[in-house]
Amino acid sequence: MAMKSLIAPALCLALFQATLRPEDVNGSMSGIVIQAGTDQPIDAVQIIMTPINTAGGPPGLNTLQTYTDLRGRFNLTDIKPGRYRMQWQRSGFSTPPVGTPAPEKSVVDNLKAQLEVEKVLMPTPLSSASVVVDVAPQQRITGFAFFLTAGGVISGRLTDPMGMPLANATLTALAVNYEDGYRMLRPAGGTVLSDDRGYFRLYGLRPGEFYVRAERRINESNSGEPSRIYFPGVSEVSAAVPIVVNEKSESPDANFSIPSIGGVRILGTVSGYARSVQAVVQFYLLPGSSRILDDAGAISRTNQRTSTADRVSGAFEIRAVPQGNYELYAVYYDNDQMKVYMGHVSVYPGSQDLENVAIVMQPAASLNGRITLEDGMPLRTTIVSRARDIAASLSRAPGGATSNADGTFVLQQVHEGRYSLTLTATDKCILDIQQDGRTVYDNGFSIEESSSPLNIIVSSRCGTIQTEVLDEMQRPVKGAFVALVPSRERRNNPLLFRRSPYDASASRYVPIEQIPPGEYKLFALDKIPTYAEMNPEYLAKYEDRGVAISVVPESNLKVQIPLIETKR
């Protein structure tokens, strides 16, 4: 009997395990987080696994998270099979800069020994902020290595014109983004408030150049527009001076002043739409001078006249406007009629308030067009609009349209601004877009200049380029940034620029396909900000080091490109 009592539970356990289906057994994942360029571990890093397209629940349901220990190690268990997005983050640290090289072999060998694995799994490129991972039933994934960089710091003191400290001002670090060739400032980290002595400290910044913006309202109870000043104490963003931040270092003495009361008011009325109690008009103040540098966060402006009578009359008041040259835009969305209204006026505020400014808005219009192949045959396909300037991006874009069997289409809700069109078809390229007998492909089209139909000419005989990047020793380079740039006279067309990222799984650069015939240059750089090649000033530094090529119909080119080391 004693023998039976010992055997029976074991048999039950074996039978229970045999009934388990493989898909019911969850997986696990482990790895390490280290400082980029070293093999030093980072503790207290938050590891987050978020399910992608979770069935039966909203995104983010069943999110898993843990923290690295003192050895920088992490371990996640009980992971349900599926696809996940993994992120790793810690305050004061950032992902490595774009172009950070892969770790040395000695570092990789050390990681293999620490993790007891034959292969270390690293994100490509190292600057990635997340990776997508597929977890199979019962799968145990080991050997992950993620990288962070100890952030730099910008510190300083904010004062009024008399040198007195300004407390509770909002300080923001801004980094340059290249958007269709323009330099646009976007927040590059969290914001902080100046303390009671006016001191502030922006931390956790990745190495690079940053602009600092200070915002302060006239008084604590005022809900109006804040005064905005940029380091070293200028109201025009184009006159702002960047601050260099290095890894694990502090950039002190970012001291500057902000006026207690800044700018003047612009007062006026808006007309041209059905004014009512419910009507809310949005306002945007765009610099009217040449676009050297724009701050996306300073464009939107708040109307301080919001009473019932003001809405019915269309009255508006914009505060804290620095002296300068601007285009003031007004945009209204009529949800009942599904229409967009827009208008703008040039304003030149000085030292006195501007009054009686009138903005007349116009409804968005429709624009007809036709899509044909190069032999004149109609094409049925879908096109998508793309904003070419800030005005076009201020309101709901016209989206796109699908052509009919005869190639005709109607582009709805086209308002002020300049646009381009792209194809959703992956086997064709646009040769030209014409209007009124002239090409508008490179410069874009505007409903203000012409409402004549568009004629889009498409080809299926496009070019393809396969690239290989070589260093000065003629050795293949992985992880560089390859950019295809059109000839000088066509560089105002953002649709002709292409990139070829390195595909680690295929051990090659992704082919550049559907290239319209023409003259181009290829550049391979070890580091380049996103879309920076569209900026003439940036590209001018490397112009003579690009490889010139000619793309003809149906060409399939294989091109070797010398690596450009931007740090030299």
PDB file of N, CA, C and O in Angstrom, residues 366-371 379-386 397-404 407-414 420-425 445 454 456:
ATOM      1  N   SER A 366     -12.338  71.745 -54.282  1.00  0.00           N
ATOM      2  CA  SER A 366     -12.024  70.462 -54.911  1.00  0.00           C
ATOM      3  C   SER A 366     -11.125  70.698 -56.110  1.00  0.00           C
ATOM      4  O   SER A 366     -11.194  71.737 -56.766  1.00  0.00           O
ATOM      5  N   LEU A 367     -10.291  69.726 -56.405  1.00  0.00           N
ATOM      6  CA  LEU A 367      -9.370  69.836 -57.529  1.00  0.00           C
ATOM      7  C   LEU A 367      -9.452  68.553 -58.341  1.00  0.00           C
ATOM      8  O   LEU A 367      -9.267  67.452 -57.807  1.00  0.00           O
ATOM      9  N   ASN A 368      -9.743  68.678 -59.625  1.00  0.00           N
ATOM     10  CA  ASN A 368      -9.863  67.510 -60.496  1.00  0.00           C
ATOM     11  C   ASN A 368      -8.505  67.134 -61.090  1.00  0.00           C
ATOM     12  O   ASN A 368      -7.569  67.942 -61.111  1.00  0.00           O
ATOM     13  N   GLY A 369      -8.429  65.918 -61.581  1.00  0.00           N
ATOM     14  CA  GLY A 369      -7.199  65.492 -62.202  1.00  0.00           C
ATOM     15  C   GLY A 369      -7.377  64.187 -62.952  1.00  0.00           C
ATOM     16  O   GLY A 369      -8.462  63.582 -62.946  1.00  0.00           O
ATOM     17  N   ARG A 370      -6.307  63.741 -63.596  1.00  0.00           N
ATOM     18  CA  ARG A 370      -6.335  62.486 -64.344  1.00  0.00           C
ATOM     19  C   ARG A 370      -4.961  61.833 -64.256  1.00  0.00           C
ATOM     20  O   ARG A 370      -3.929  62.519 -64.330  1.00  0.00           O
ATOM     21  N   ILE A 371      -4.954  60.513 -64.108  1.00  0.00           N
ATOM     22  CA  ILE A 371      -3.719  59.751 -64.019  1.00  0.00           C
ATOM     23  C   ILE A 371      -3.602  58.867 -65.253  1.00  0.00           C
ATOM     24  O   ILE A 371      -4.531  58.110 -65.571  1.00  0.00           O
ATOM     25  N   LEU A 379      -4.992  55.103 -65.881  1.00  0.00           N
ATOM     26  CA  LEU A 379      -4.560  54.202 -64.812  1.00  0.00           C
ATOM     27  C   LEU A 379      -5.497  54.346 -63.620  1.00  0.00           C
ATOM     28  O   LEU A 379      -5.799  55.467 -63.193  1.00  0.00           O
ATOM     29  N   ARG A 380      -5.925  53.207 -63.091  1.00  0.00           N
ATOM     30  CA  ARG A 380      -6.751  53.219 -61.880  1.00  0.00           C
ATOM     31  C   ARG A 380      -5.842  52.899 -60.698  1.00  0.00           C
ATOM     32  O   ARG A 380      -5.286  51.801 -60.588  1.00  0.00           O
ATOM     33  N   THR A 381      -5.685  53.864 -59.824  1.00  0.00           N
ATOM     34  CA  THR A 381      -4.808  53.700 -58.668  1.00  0.00           C
ATOM     35  C   THR A 381      -5.204  54.711 -57.601  1.00  0.00           C
ATOM     36  O   THR A 381      -6.152  55.486 -57.791  1.00  0.00           O
ATOM     37  N   THR A 382      -4.486  54.712 -56.507  1.00  0.00           N
ATOM     38  CA  THR A 382      -4.772  55.638 -55.400  1.00  0.00           C
ATOM     39  C   THR A 382      -3.607  56.589 -55.216  1.00  0.00           C
ATOM     40  O   THR A 382      -2.434  56.176 -55.252  1.00  0.00           O
ATOM     41  N   ILE A 383      -3.915  57.868 -55.034  1.00  0.00           N
ATOM     42  CA  ILE A 383      -2.900  58.873 -54.757  1.00  0.00           C
ATOM     43  C   ILE A 383      -3.117  59.429 -53.352  1.00  0.00           C
ATOM     44  O   ILE A 383      -4.219  59.383 -52.808  1.00  0.00           O
ATOM     45  N   VAL A 384      -2.039  59.935 -52.772  1.00  0.00           N
ATOM     46  CA  VAL A 384      -2.086  60.511 -51.427  1.00  0.00           C
ATOM     47  C   VAL A 384      -1.439  61.885 -51.480  1.00  0.00           C
ATOM     48  O   VAL A 384      -0.370  62.056 -52.084  1.00  0.00           O
ATOM     49  N   SER A 385      -2.079  62.872 -50.845  1.00  0.00           N
ATOM     50  CA  SER A 385      -1.523  64.224 -50.835  1.00  0.00           C
ATOM     51  C   SER A 385      -0.454  64.347 -49.763  1.00  0.00           C
ATOM     52  O   SER A 385      -0.449  63.636 -48.760  1.00  0.00           O
ATOM     53  N   ARG A 386       0.460  65.262 -49.996  1.00  0.00           N
ATOM     54  CA  ARG A 386       1.535  65.515 -49.043  1.00  0.00           C
ATOM     55  C   ARG A 386       1.743  67.009 -48.934  1.00  0.00           C
ATOM     56  O   ARG A 386       1.903  67.708 -49.942  1.00  0.00           O
ATOM     57  N   ALA A 397      -5.547  67.676 -44.002  1.00  0.00           N
ATOM     58  CA  ALA A 397      -5.083  67.588 -45.382  1.00  0.00           C
ATOM     59  C   ALA A 397      -6.145  66.939 -46.245  1.00  0.00           C
ATOM     60  O   ALA A 397      -7.019  66.228 -45.762  1.00  0.00           O
ATOM     61  N   PRO A 398      -6.094  67.179 -47.560  1.00  0.00           N
ATOM     62  CA  PRO A 398      -7.102  66.571 -48.429  1.00  0.00           C
ATOM     63  C   PRO A 398      -7.027  65.053 -48.476  1.00  0.00           C
ATOM     64  O   PRO A 398      -7.934  64.411 -48.995  1.00  0.00           O
ATOM     65  N   GLY A 399      -5.982  64.470 -47.900  1.00  0.00           N
ATOM     66  CA  GLY A 399      -5.909  63.014 -47.846  1.00  0.00           C
ATOM     67  C   GLY A 399      -5.506  62.444 -49.181  1.00  0.00           C
ATOM     68  O   GLY A 399      -4.364  62.569 -49.602  1.00  0.00           O
ATOM     69  N   GLY A 400      -6.434  61.804 -49.853  1.00  0.00           N
ATOM     70  CA  GLY A 400      -6.107  61.207 -51.137  1.00  0.00           C
ATOM     71  C   GLY A 400      -7.341  60.986 -51.972  1.00  0.00           C
ATOM     72  O   GLY A 400      -8.435  61.459 -51.652  1.00  0.00           O
ATOM     73  N   ALA A 401      -7.156  60.242 -53.057  1.00  0.00           N
ATOM     74  CA  ALA A 401      -8.267  59.950 -53.956  1.00  0.00           C
ATOM     75  C   ALA A 401      -7.913  58.718 -54.769  1.00  0.00           C
ATOM     76  O   ALA A 401      -6.731  58.414 -54.982  1.00  0.00           O
ATOM     77  N   THR A 402      -8.924  58.009 -55.225  1.00  0.00           N
ATOM     78  CA  THR A 402      -8.750  56.856 -56.103  1.00  0.00           C
ATOM     79  C   THR A 402      -9.312  57.198 -57.466  1.00  0.00           C
ATOM     80  O   THR A 402     -10.443  57.679 -57.588  1.00  0.00           O
ATOM     81  N   SER A 403      -8.516  56.980 -58.482  1.00  0.00           N
ATOM     82  CA  SER A 403      -8.945  57.323 -59.835  1.00  0.00           C
ATOM     83  C   SER A 403      -9.971  56.321 -60.354  1.00  0.00           C
ATOM     84  O   SER A 403     -10.009  55.160 -59.939  1.00  0.00           O
ATOM     85  N   ASN A 404     -10.782  56.784 -61.296  1.00  0.00           N
ATOM     86  CA  ASN A 404     -11.777  55.940 -61.943  1.00  0.00           C
ATOM     87  C   ASN A 404     -11.133  55.143 -63.080  1.00  0.00           C
ATOM     88  O   ASN A 404      -9.943  55.253 -63.334  1.00  0.00           O
ATOM     89  N   GLY A 407      -9.164  57.069 -65.412  1.00  0.00           N
ATOM     90  CA  GLY A 407      -8.032  57.777 -64.841  1.00  0.00           C
ATOM     91  C   GLY A 407      -8.360  59.059 -64.118  1.00  0.00           C
ATOM     92  O   GLY A 407      -7.482  59.661 -63.498  1.00  0.00           O
ATOM     93  N   THR A 408      -9.629  59.504 -64.192  1.00  0.00           N
ATOM     94  CA  THR A 408      -9.998  60.772 -63.543  1.00  0.00           C
ATOM     95  C   THR A 408     -10.165  60.589 -62.033  1.00  0.00           C
ATOM     96  O   THR A 408     -10.504  59.513 -61.554  1.00  0.00           O
ATOM     97  N   PHE A 409      -9.921  61.677 -61.294  1.00  0.00           N
ATOM     98  CA  PHE A 409     -10.092  61.667 -59.840  1.00  0.00           C
ATOM     99  C   PHE A 409     -10.464  63.065 -59.374  1.00  0.00           C
ATOM    100  O   PHE A 409     -10.302  64.053 -60.111  1.00  0.00           O
ATOM    101  N   VAL A 410     -10.956  63.140 -58.148  1.00  0.00           N
ATOM    102  CA  VAL A 410     -11.283  64.423 -57.527  1.00  0.00           C
ATOM    103  C   VAL A 410     -10.610  64.466 -56.162  1.00  0.00           C
ATOM    104  O   VAL A 410     -10.854  63.607 -55.315  1.00  0.00           O
ATOM    105  N   LEU A 411      -9.781  65.456 -55.970  1.00  0.00           N
ATOM    106  CA  LEU A 411      -9.106  65.663 -54.684  1.00  0.00           C
ATOM    107  C   LEU A 411      -9.934  66.661 -53.877  1.00  0.00           C
ATOM    108  O   LEU A 411     -10.082  67.816 -54.270  1.00  0.00           O
ATOM    109  N   GLN A 412     -10.499  66.187 -52.757  1.00  0.00           N
ATOM    110  CA  GLN A 412     -11.410  67.008 -51.967  1.00  0.00           C
ATOM    111  C   GLN A 412     -10.657  67.827 -50.906  1.00  0.00           C
ATOM    112  O   GLN A 412      -9.547  67.477 -50.497  1.00  0.00           O
ATOM    113  N   GLN A 413     -11.297  68.901 -50.463  1.00  0.00           N
ATOM    114  CA  GLN A 413     -10.826  69.705 -49.331  1.00  0.00           C
ATOM    115  C   GLN A 413      -9.387  70.196 -49.494  1.00  0.00           C
ATOM    116  O   GLN A 413      -8.528  70.012 -48.630  1.00  0.00           O
ATOM    117  N   VAL A 414      -9.116  70.840 -50.620  1.00  0.00           N
ATOM    118  CA  VAL A 414      -7.800  71.437 -50.842  1.00  0.00           C
ATOM    119  C   VAL A 414      -7.867  72.899 -50.400  1.00  0.00           C
ATOM    120  O   VAL A 414      -8.609  73.693 -50.971  1.00  0.00           O
ATOM    121  N   SER A 420       2.102  68.163 -52.771  1.00  0.00           N
ATOM    122  CA  SER A 420       2.578  67.194 -53.742  1.00  0.00           C
ATOM    123  C   SER A 420       1.669  65.976 -53.664  1.00  0.00           C
ATOM    124  O   SER A 420       0.843  65.859 -52.747  1.00  0.00           O
ATOM    125  N   LEU A 421       1.834  65.051 -54.603  1.00  0.00           N
ATOM    126  CA  LEU A 421       1.052  63.823 -54.614  1.00  0.00           C
ATOM    127  C   LEU A 421       1.993  62.634 -54.745  1.00  0.00           C
ATOM    128  O   LEU A 421       2.998  62.678 -55.460  1.00  0.00           O
ATOM    129  N   THR A 422       1.662  61.554 -54.037  1.00  0.00           N
ATOM    130  CA  THR A 422       2.425  60.321 -54.128  1.00  0.00           C
ATOM    131  C   THR A 422       1.486  59.177 -54.485  1.00  0.00           C
ATOM    132  O   THR A 422       0.259  59.287 -54.341  1.00  0.00           O
ATOM    133  N   LEU A 423       2.070  58.069 -54.948  1.00  0.00           N
ATOM    134  CA  LEU A 423       1.302  56.886 -55.311  1.00  0.00           C
ATOM    135  C   LEU A 423       1.354  55.856 -54.196  1.00  0.00           C
ATOM    136  O   LEU A 423       2.370  55.722 -53.501  1.00  0.00           O
ATOM    137  N   THR A 424       0.263  55.110 -54.034  1.00  0.00           N
ATOM    138  CA  THR A 424       0.299  53.971 -53.129  1.00  0.00           C
ATOM    139  C   THR A 424       0.791  52.723 -53.850  1.00  0.00           C
ATOM    140  O   THR A 424       1.219  51.763 -53.205  1.00  0.00           O
ATOM    141  N   ALA A 425       0.743  52.727 -55.171  1.00  0.00           N
ATOM    142  CA  ALA A 425       1.218  51.582 -55.953  1.00  0.00           C
ATOM    143  C   ALA A 425       2.720  51.416 -55.749  1.00  0.00           C
ATOM    144  O   ALA A 425       3.482  52.383 -55.813  1.00  0.00           O
ATOM    145  N   PHE A 445       1.902  72.123 -56.118  1.00  0.00           N
ATOM    146  CA  PHE A 445       0.800  72.917 -56.664  1.00  0.00           C
ATOM    147  C   PHE A 445       0.036  73.582 -55.538  1.00  0.00           C
ATOM    148  O   PHE A 445       0.076  73.158 -54.385  1.00  0.00           O
ATOM    149  N   LEU A 454      -5.205  68.615 -62.691  1.00  0.00           N
ATOM    150  CA  LEU A 454      -3.863  68.080 -62.657  1.00  0.00           C
ATOM    151  C   LEU A 454      -3.764  66.893 -63.611  1.00  0.00           C
ATOM    152  O   LEU A 454      -4.709  66.118 -63.750  1.00  0.00           O
ATOM    153  N   ILE A 456      -1.349  63.663 -63.997  1.00  0.00           N
ATOM    154  CA  ILE A 456      -0.264  62.886 -63.398  1.00  0.00           C
ATOM    155  C   ILE A 456       0.173  61.811 -64.391  1.00  0.00           C
ATOM    156  O   ILE A 456      -0.635  60.993 -64.828  1.00  0.00           O
TER     157      ILE A 456
END
